[in-house]
Amino acid sequence: MALDGTGVTIIGGGIGGLTAALALRAKGANVRVLEQADAIREVGAGIQVSPNGFRVLEALGLDRAFCDITVAGQAVSLRDYKQGREVLRLDLSKLPKQDSYRFVHRAEFVELLATAAREAGVQIRLLQQAETVQPGAKPRVEMANGDQFDDDLVIGADGLHSVLRPVLNGVEAPFFTGQVAWRAVVPNVMGHPPEARVHMGPGRHLVSYPLRGGEAVNLVAVEERREWQAEGWSHIDDPATLRAAFSSFGGMVPEMLHAADKPGVWGLFRHNVARKWHGKNVALIGDAAHPTLPFMAQGAVMAMEDAWVLADELDKAQDNASGLQAYQNRRRDRVVKVVEAANGNAWKYHLSNPLTRGVAHLGLGVLGRFAPEKMLGQFDWIYKHDVTKG
């Protein structure tokens, strides 16, 4: 069915929701975004957008504007924690399209998407707290203040705590992974180059990369521990706790952590990929359907891919039901593979036994020197995937 004139309500004004709004509007849908915050913004800090996500932005005509607010990643550098010695270097210029691996601050990315959506005619309504969704011929979004919104199609792009996901799948309890994470953005006074660095240590690792034209550095630090924090982005930790956790790290790490004055902290929980992504004229995208741990840097990009595929399949289908089923069929196996890869990735950075770690780092170094294309090629299934061609 052609989407021209179809009314769509999207719950959530983050990266996935706004990308979906743009993709659906480009097909002719009349789109409304309901965002619970008082302004369109994104909490958190930086994200990495790999070539598979960049292709969606190209197809939406936002690639040049996106490049203007981002840093082009030149490499991924895996480093030993003690002195910061490089173990393995992956040259990102060897990717299919040079400069298409980008580092960006979430807030600036969301602002770009929101501006483009408004200019395209998307209605963005703020201070809209959705409480539940009723699927049906005219699905209904019921709001916390008693208001209701009916439309032809409702999309849940509302993340981990989606109000639509339990309607389709029931209530499911996540489980703690035994890891907590900190986030911070610090000034780039240490001369961090335009690359993602993974500083690997016993039971913990720290990822760093530049933002905002190289003026700032994004930090994500992960530590294994038995106790956990509540999920979410709003918990501020004592910076001394973060520094103590990584006190054995050398190289550039101490200087970066010294500048982290209000780090956010949260527990990492694993959620199952939703069994059902759609019901009668309703659908889930992004973290609402398939939350992923941050160990493959693909959470936001998977939401962007979802958004494009959803619009594409609905526009090609004879009716909503077949379009929504085609969307899930086209996406589910891929995101399951990405989620499983992220689930299994942390231990590779956290090797505690010195002998095991030394052997593993030696092996990585040898492969990096003598078979660099093979090391980078192991990610072809992620980076070379192009949803805009399918």
PDB file of N, CA and C in Angstrom, residues 48-95:
ATOM      1  N   GLN A  48      28.746   6.235  18.055  1.00  0.00           N
ATOM      2  CA  GLN A  48      29.460   5.964  16.821  1.00  0.00           C
ATOM      3  C   GLN A  48      28.441   5.561  15.754  1.00  0.00           C
ATOM      4  N   VAL A  49      28.546   6.164  14.601  1.00  0.00           N
ATOM      5  CA  VAL A  49      27.665   5.824  13.480  1.00  0.00           C
ATOM      6  C   VAL A  49      28.534   5.208  12.387  1.00  0.00           C
ATOM      7  N   SER A  50      28.366   3.922  12.175  1.00  0.00           N
ATOM      8  CA  SER A  50      29.164   3.182  11.200  1.00  0.00           C
ATOM      9  C   SER A  50      28.552   3.312   9.801  1.00  0.00           C
ATOM     10  N   PRO A  51      29.245   2.814   8.759  1.00  0.00           N
ATOM     11  CA  PRO A  51      28.777   3.032   7.389  1.00  0.00           C
ATOM     12  C   PRO A  51      27.355   2.556   7.116  1.00  0.00           C
ATOM     13  N   ASN A  52      26.903   1.484   7.771  1.00  0.00           N
ATOM     14  CA  ASN A  52      25.542   1.004   7.535  1.00  0.00           C
ATOM     15  C   ASN A  52      24.501   2.008   8.011  1.00  0.00           C
ATOM     16  N   GLY A  53      24.813   2.776   9.047  1.00  0.00           N
ATOM     17  CA  GLY A  53      23.912   3.849   9.472  1.00  0.00           C
ATOM     18  C   GLY A  53      24.046   5.081   8.603  1.00  0.00           C
ATOM     19  N   PHE A  54      25.272   5.356   8.164  1.00  0.00           N
ATOM     20  CA  PHE A  54      25.525   6.517   7.312  1.00  0.00           C
ATOM     21  C   PHE A  54      24.734   6.413   6.005  1.00  0.00           C
ATOM     22  N   ARG A  55      24.554   5.203   5.511  1.00  0.00           N
ATOM     23  CA  ARG A  55      23.798   5.024   4.260  1.00  0.00           C
ATOM     24  C   ARG A  55      22.341   5.455   4.418  1.00  0.00           C
ATOM     25  N   VAL A  56      21.774   5.248   5.593  1.00  0.00           N
ATOM     26  CA  VAL A  56      20.400   5.719   5.832  1.00  0.00           C
ATOM     27  C   VAL A  56      20.353   7.235   5.765  1.00  0.00           C
ATOM     28  N   LEU A  57      21.343   7.890   6.365  1.00  0.00           N
ATOM     29  CA  LEU A  57      21.384   9.352   6.328  1.00  0.00           C
ATOM     30  C   LEU A  57      21.592   9.856   4.905  1.00  0.00           C
ATOM     31  N   GLU A  58      22.397   9.156   4.126  1.00  0.00           N
ATOM     32  CA  GLU A  58      22.556   9.517   2.714  1.00  0.00           C
ATOM     33  C   GLU A  58      21.216   9.451   1.992  1.00  0.00           C
ATOM     34  N   ALA A  59      20.484   8.363   2.215  1.00  0.00           N
ATOM     35  CA  ALA A  59      19.203   8.179   1.529  1.00  0.00           C
ATOM     36  C   ALA A  59      18.186   9.235   1.942  1.00  0.00           C
ATOM     37  N   LEU A  60      18.313   9.759   3.161  1.00  0.00           N
ATOM     38  CA  LEU A  60      17.412  10.808   3.642  1.00  0.00           C
ATOM     39  C   LEU A  60      17.896  12.205   3.261  1.00  0.00           C
ATOM     40  N   GLY A  61      19.054  12.282   2.617  1.00  0.00           N
ATOM     41  CA  GLY A  61      19.595  13.568   2.202  1.00  0.00           C
ATOM     42  C   GLY A  61      20.237  14.365   3.312  1.00  0.00           C
ATOM     43  N   LEU A  62      20.666  13.676   4.383  1.00  0.00           N
ATOM     44  CA  LEU A  62      21.233  14.367   5.540  1.00  0.00           C
ATOM     45  C   LEU A  62      22.728  14.121   5.709  1.00  0.00           C
ATOM     46  N   ASP A  63      23.351  13.463   4.758  1.00  0.00           N
ATOM     47  CA  ASP A  63      24.745  13.071   4.942  1.00  0.00           C
ATOM     48  C   ASP A  63      25.679  14.271   5.077  1.00  0.00           C
ATOM     49  N   ARG A  64      25.489  15.296   4.261  1.00  0.00           N
ATOM     50  CA  ARG A  64      26.387  16.455   4.351  1.00  0.00           C
ATOM     51  C   ARG A  64      26.204  17.205   5.670  1.00  0.00           C
ATOM     52  N   ALA A  65      24.950  17.421   6.047  1.00  0.00           N
ATOM     53  CA  ALA A  65      24.693  18.110   7.316  1.00  0.00           C
ATOM     54  C   ALA A  65      25.229  17.295   8.483  1.00  0.00           C
ATOM     55  N   PHE A  66      25.130  15.978   8.391  1.00  0.00           N
ATOM     56  CA  PHE A  66      25.641  15.098   9.452  1.00  0.00           C
ATOM     57  C   PHE A  66      27.151  15.204   9.548  1.00  0.00           C
ATOM     58  N   CYS A  67      27.838  15.210   8.411  1.00  0.00           N
ATOM     59  CA  CYS A  67      29.300  15.315   8.424  1.00  0.00           C
ATOM     60  C   CYS A  67      29.758  16.623   9.066  1.00  0.00           C
ATOM     61  N   ASP A  68      28.950  17.673   8.914  1.00  0.00           N
ATOM     62  CA  ASP A  68      29.316  18.970   9.476  1.00  0.00           C
ATOM     63  C   ASP A  68      29.351  18.972  11.001  1.00  0.00           C
ATOM     64  N   ILE A  69      28.626  18.056  11.647  1.00  0.00           N
ATOM     65  CA  ILE A  69      28.554  18.051  13.114  1.00  0.00           C
ATOM     66  C   ILE A  69      29.298  16.864  13.721  1.00  0.00           C
ATOM     67  N   THR A  70      30.049  16.136  12.910  1.00  0.00           N
ATOM     68  CA  THR A  70      30.672  14.910  13.394  1.00  0.00           C
ATOM     69  C   THR A  70      32.177  14.916  13.153  1.00  0.00           C
ATOM     70  N   VAL A  71      32.841  13.934  13.752  1.00  0.00           N
ATOM     71  CA  VAL A  71      34.273  13.686  13.529  1.00  0.00           C
ATOM     72  C   VAL A  71      34.407  12.395  12.738  1.00  0.00           C
ATOM     73  N   ALA A  72      35.181  12.425  11.675  1.00  0.00           N
ATOM     74  CA  ALA A  72      35.418  11.217  10.879  1.00  0.00           C
ATOM     75  C   ALA A  72      36.406  10.312  11.607  1.00  0.00           C
ATOM     76  N   GLY A  73      35.981   9.098  11.912  1.00  0.00           N
ATOM     77  CA  GLY A  73      36.852   8.152  12.588  1.00  0.00           C
ATOM     78  C   GLY A  73      37.886   7.567  11.640  1.00  0.00           C
ATOM     79  N   GLN A  74      39.140   7.634  12.019  1.00  0.00           N
ATOM     80  CA  GLN A  74      40.214   7.121  11.172  1.00  0.00           C
ATOM     81  C   GLN A  74      40.630   5.699  11.524  1.00  0.00           C
ATOM     82  N   ALA A  75      40.362   5.295  12.773  1.00  0.00           N
ATOM     83  CA  ALA A  75      40.814   3.975  13.193  1.00  0.00           C
ATOM     84  C   ALA A  75      40.091   3.551  14.468  1.00  0.00           C
ATOM     85  N   VAL A  76      40.154   2.242  14.729  1.00  0.00           N
ATOM     86  CA  VAL A  76      39.823   1.693  16.042  1.00  0.00           C
ATOM     87  C   VAL A  76      41.112   1.107  16.595  1.00  0.00           C
ATOM     88  N   SER A  77      41.503   1.549  17.772  1.00  0.00           N
ATOM     89  CA  SER A  77      42.775   1.156  18.364  1.00  0.00           C
ATOM     90  C   SER A  77      42.521   0.417  19.674  1.00  0.00           C
ATOM     91  N   LEU A  78      42.885  -0.867  19.719  1.00  0.00           N
ATOM     92  CA  LEU A  78      42.786  -1.656  20.951  1.00  0.00           C
ATOM     93  C   LEU A  78      44.105  -1.528  21.702  1.00  0.00           C
ATOM     94  N   ARG A  79      44.025  -1.201  23.002  1.00  0.00           N
ATOM     95  CA  ARG A  79      45.225  -0.893  23.770  1.00  0.00           C
ATOM     96  C   ARG A  79      45.257  -1.638  25.100  1.00  0.00           C
ATOM     97  N   ASP A  80      46.450  -2.039  25.508  1.00  0.00           N
ATOM     98  CA  ASP A  80      46.635  -2.649  26.821  1.00  0.00           C
ATOM     99  C   ASP A  80      46.543  -1.562  27.892  1.00  0.00           C
ATOM    100  N   TYR A  81      45.990  -1.921  29.030  1.00  0.00           N
ATOM    101  CA  TYR A  81      45.655  -0.917  30.041  1.00  0.00           C
ATOM    102  C   TYR A  81      46.858  -0.288  30.749  1.00  0.00           C
ATOM    103  N   LYS A  82      47.948  -1.023  30.917  1.00  0.00           N
ATOM    104  CA  LYS A  82      49.006  -0.555  31.816  1.00  0.00           C
ATOM    105  C   LYS A  82      49.676   0.738  31.333  1.00  0.00           C
ATOM    106  N   GLN A  83      50.188   0.714  30.130  1.00  0.00           N
ATOM    107  CA  GLN A  83      50.888   1.880  29.594  1.00  0.00           C
ATOM    108  C   GLN A  83      50.187   2.473  28.372  1.00  0.00           C
ATOM    109  N   GLY A  84      49.050   1.891  28.019  1.00  0.00           N
ATOM    110  CA  GLY A  84      48.355   2.376  26.835  1.00  0.00           C
ATOM    111  C   GLY A  84      48.969   1.889  25.537  1.00  0.00           C
ATOM    112  N   ARG A  85      49.759   0.818  25.593  1.00  0.00           N
ATOM    113  CA  ARG A  85      50.414   0.292  24.385  1.00  0.00           C
ATOM    114  C   ARG A  85      49.372  -0.243  23.411  1.00  0.00           C
ATOM    115  N   GLU A  86      49.515   0.133  22.131  1.00  0.00           N
ATOM    116  CA  GLU A  86      48.571  -0.329  21.110  1.00  0.00           C
ATOM    117  C   GLU A  86      48.786  -1.820  20.826  1.00  0.00           C
ATOM    118  N   VAL A  87      47.698  -2.584  20.877  1.00  0.00           N
ATOM    119  CA  VAL A  87      47.725  -4.022  20.604  1.00  0.00           C
ATOM    120  C   VAL A  87      47.308  -4.301  19.163  1.00  0.00           C
ATOM    121  N   LEU A  88      46.265  -3.621  18.717  1.00  0.00           N
ATOM    122  CA  LEU A  88      45.724  -3.846  17.379  1.00  0.00           C
ATOM    123  C   LEU A  88      45.149  -2.545  16.860  1.00  0.00           C
ATOM    124  N   ARG A  89      45.398  -2.259  15.589  1.00  0.00           N
ATOM    125  CA  ARG A  89      44.853  -1.059  14.959  1.00  0.00           C
ATOM    126  C   ARG A  89      44.052  -1.459  13.719  1.00  0.00           C
ATOM    127  N   LEU A  90      42.787  -1.034  13.670  1.00  0.00           N
ATOM    128  CA  LEU A  90      41.929  -1.274  12.515  1.00  0.00           C
ATOM    129  C   LEU A  90      41.787   0.047  11.754  1.00  0.00           C
ATOM    130  N   ASP A  91      42.251   0.061  10.531  1.00  0.00           N
ATOM    131  CA  ASP A  91      42.248   1.267   9.706  1.00  0.00           C
ATOM    132  C   ASP A  91      40.872   1.440   9.060  1.00  0.00           C
ATOM    133  N   LEU A  92      40.093   2.417   9.549  1.00  0.00           N
ATOM    134  CA  LEU A  92      38.736   2.611   9.058  1.00  0.00           C
ATOM    135  C   LEU A  92      38.699   3.224   7.661  1.00  0.00           C
ATOM    136  N   SER A  93      39.809   3.750   7.174  1.00  0.00           N
ATOM    137  CA  SER A  93      39.825   4.287   5.814  1.00  0.00           C
ATOM    138  C   SER A  93      39.692   3.173   4.777  1.00  0.00           C
ATOM    139  N   LYS A  94      39.848   1.917   5.217  1.00  0.00           N
ATOM    140  CA  LYS A  94      39.711   0.781   4.312  1.00  0.00           C
ATOM    141  C   LYS A  94      38.263   0.341   4.157  1.00  0.00           C
ATOM    142  N   LEU A  95      37.348   0.979   4.876  1.00  0.00           N
ATOM    143  CA  LEU A  95      35.933   0.635   4.777  1.00  0.00           C
ATOM    144  C   LEU A  95      35.395   1.026   3.402  1.00  0.00           C
TER     145      LEU A  95
END
